[in-house]
Amino acid sequence: MTIDTSAARLKILETASELFYQKGIQHVGINEVIAESGVAKRTLYRWFPSKDKLIESVMEHRAQQWIQWFENAVTERGNTPKERLLATFDVLRDWYASPGFRGCPFINAVLEIADASHKAHHISIDLRESIRQIIMRLAAETGVQNPDAFSRQYLLLIGGASLMATIEQSPDGATFAQSALSVLIDASLNKSLI
């Protein structure tokens, strides 16, 4: 009998991702991941020789999924770059309102793992930069005067909206951030292009 090892690896990643997100990385042991994923201990350790390697792989997997989901959802919701910029908070509002939302998994990981040299920190920083690059591109296409500064201001809005959603267990922060973003866009537009 041949086991599809890529399917087993994916099952481990998805199971660990869900457990880490719902319970916290520090509160989930390898044995729980093994039991919940239904794979043999040897299979897990063949792919992930330590919990740190599992955490790193889960974070990479989740970051890849998240940025792809975010970019696709934003693209589907707007016809112009400005509409897509504003749609980012429609997409985030839906995420914040989804059942089981427990905050941004990347912020959660950074807060949980005190070691700033841990790979989870670097993956979270890389994801944040990927978001910033998307926003910077859309801002440039919209005609914003300084897309770099604009994208950094945007990160403040998304961070605040995510924090509000986590603390208040409400998607309303996305609505407030979207209103602030609209003002920021209008104030940042290159007047010569209007």
PDB file of N, CA and C in Angstrom, residues 3 6 34 46 64 72-73 76 90 97 106 122 138 141 148 170 179 183 189:
ATOM      1  N   ILE A   3       1.349   5.272   0.415  1.00  0.00           N
ATOM      2  CA  ILE A   3       0.747   6.437   1.062  1.00  0.00           C
ATOM      3  C   ILE A   3       1.186   7.675   0.301  1.00  0.00           C
ATOM      4  N   SER A   6       2.682  13.556   0.094  1.00  0.00           N
ATOM      5  CA  SER A   6       2.348  14.979  -0.005  1.00  0.00           C
ATOM      6  C   SER A   6       0.997  15.265   0.642  1.00  0.00           C
ATOM      7  N   ILE A  34      -0.383  15.004  16.019  1.00  0.00           N
ATOM      8  CA  ILE A  34      -0.388  13.635  15.502  1.00  0.00           C
ATOM      9  C   ILE A  34      -1.780  13.022  15.656  1.00  0.00           C
ATOM     10  N   ARG A  46       9.282  12.695   9.990  1.00  0.00           N
ATOM     11  CA  ARG A  46      10.006  12.642   8.720  1.00  0.00           C
ATOM     12  C   ARG A  46       9.916  13.999   8.023  1.00  0.00           C
ATOM     13  N   GLN A  64       1.490  31.857   2.554  1.00  0.00           N
ATOM     14  CA  GLN A  64       1.273  31.692   1.111  1.00  0.00           C
ATOM     15  C   GLN A  64      -0.216  31.659   0.788  1.00  0.00           C
ATOM     16  N   ASN A  72      -6.374  37.787  -4.525  1.00  0.00           N
ATOM     17  CA  ASN A  72      -7.464  37.359  -5.406  1.00  0.00           C
ATOM     18  C   ASN A  72      -8.784  38.008  -5.016  1.00  0.00           C
ATOM     19  N   ALA A  73      -9.080  38.037  -3.719  1.00  0.00           N
ATOM     20  CA  ALA A  73     -10.342  38.613  -3.254  1.00  0.00           C
ATOM     21  C   ALA A  73     -10.416  40.105  -3.553  1.00  0.00           C
ATOM     22  N   GLU A  76     -11.032  40.675  -7.303  1.00  0.00           N
ATOM     23  CA  GLU A  76     -12.407  40.356  -7.692  1.00  0.00           C
ATOM     24  C   GLU A  76     -13.400  41.451  -7.289  1.00  0.00           C
ATOM     25  N   ASP A  90     -13.159  45.629   2.661  1.00  0.00           N
ATOM     26  CA  ASP A  90     -14.336  44.762   2.505  1.00  0.00           C
ATOM     27  C   ASP A  90     -13.910  43.305   2.702  1.00  0.00           C
ATOM     28  N   ALA A  97     -15.336  38.825  10.293  1.00  0.00           N
ATOM     29  CA  ALA A  97     -16.682  38.344  10.657  1.00  0.00           C
ATOM     30  C   ALA A  97     -16.809  36.820  10.526  1.00  0.00           C
ATOM     31  N   PHE A 106      -0.566  35.761  12.189  1.00  0.00           N
ATOM     32  CA  PHE A 106       0.831  36.175  12.097  1.00  0.00           C
ATOM     33  C   PHE A 106       1.196  37.102  13.251  1.00  0.00           C
ATOM     34  N   HIS A 122      10.187  36.228  11.076  1.00  0.00           N
ATOM     35  CA  HIS A 122      10.611  36.618   9.727  1.00  0.00           C
ATOM     36  C   HIS A 122       9.510  36.368   8.696  1.00  0.00           C
ATOM     37  N   LEU A 138      -1.051  49.222  -6.026  1.00  0.00           N
ATOM     38  CA  LEU A 138      -2.381  49.783  -6.252  1.00  0.00           C
ATOM     39  C   LEU A 138      -2.385  51.301  -6.057  1.00  0.00           C
ATOM     40  N   GLU A 141      -0.862  52.895  -9.087  1.00  0.00           N
ATOM     41  CA  GLU A 141      -1.810  52.831 -10.199  1.00  0.00           C
ATOM     42  C   GLU A 141      -2.968  53.813 -10.013  1.00  0.00           C
ATOM     43  N   ASP A 148       5.050  54.713  -1.437  1.00  0.00           N
ATOM     44  CA  ASP A 148       5.786  54.069  -0.351  1.00  0.00           C
ATOM     45  C   ASP A 148       5.249  54.511   1.012  1.00  0.00           C
ATOM     46  N   SER A 170     -15.583  41.999  16.580  1.00  0.00           N
ATOM     47  CA  SER A 170     -16.503  42.661  15.666  1.00  0.00           C
ATOM     48  C   SER A 170     -15.713  43.121  14.437  1.00  0.00           C
ATOM     49  N   SER A 179     -13.009  53.975   5.895  1.00  0.00           N
ATOM     50  CA  SER A 179     -13.318  55.413   5.838  1.00  0.00           C
ATOM     51  C   SER A 179     -12.043  56.244   5.923  1.00  0.00           C
ATOM     52  N   VAL A 183     -10.185  58.809   2.920  1.00  0.00           N
ATOM     53  CA  VAL A 183      -9.666  60.163   3.161  1.00  0.00           C
ATOM     54  C   VAL A 183      -8.182  60.222   2.787  1.00  0.00           C
ATOM     55  N   LEU A 189      -3.714  61.782  -3.564  1.00  0.00           N
ATOM     56  CA  LEU A 189      -3.738  61.696  -5.022  1.00  0.00           C
ATOM     57  C   LEU A 189      -2.846  62.764  -5.650  1.00  0.00           C
TER      58      LEU A 189
END
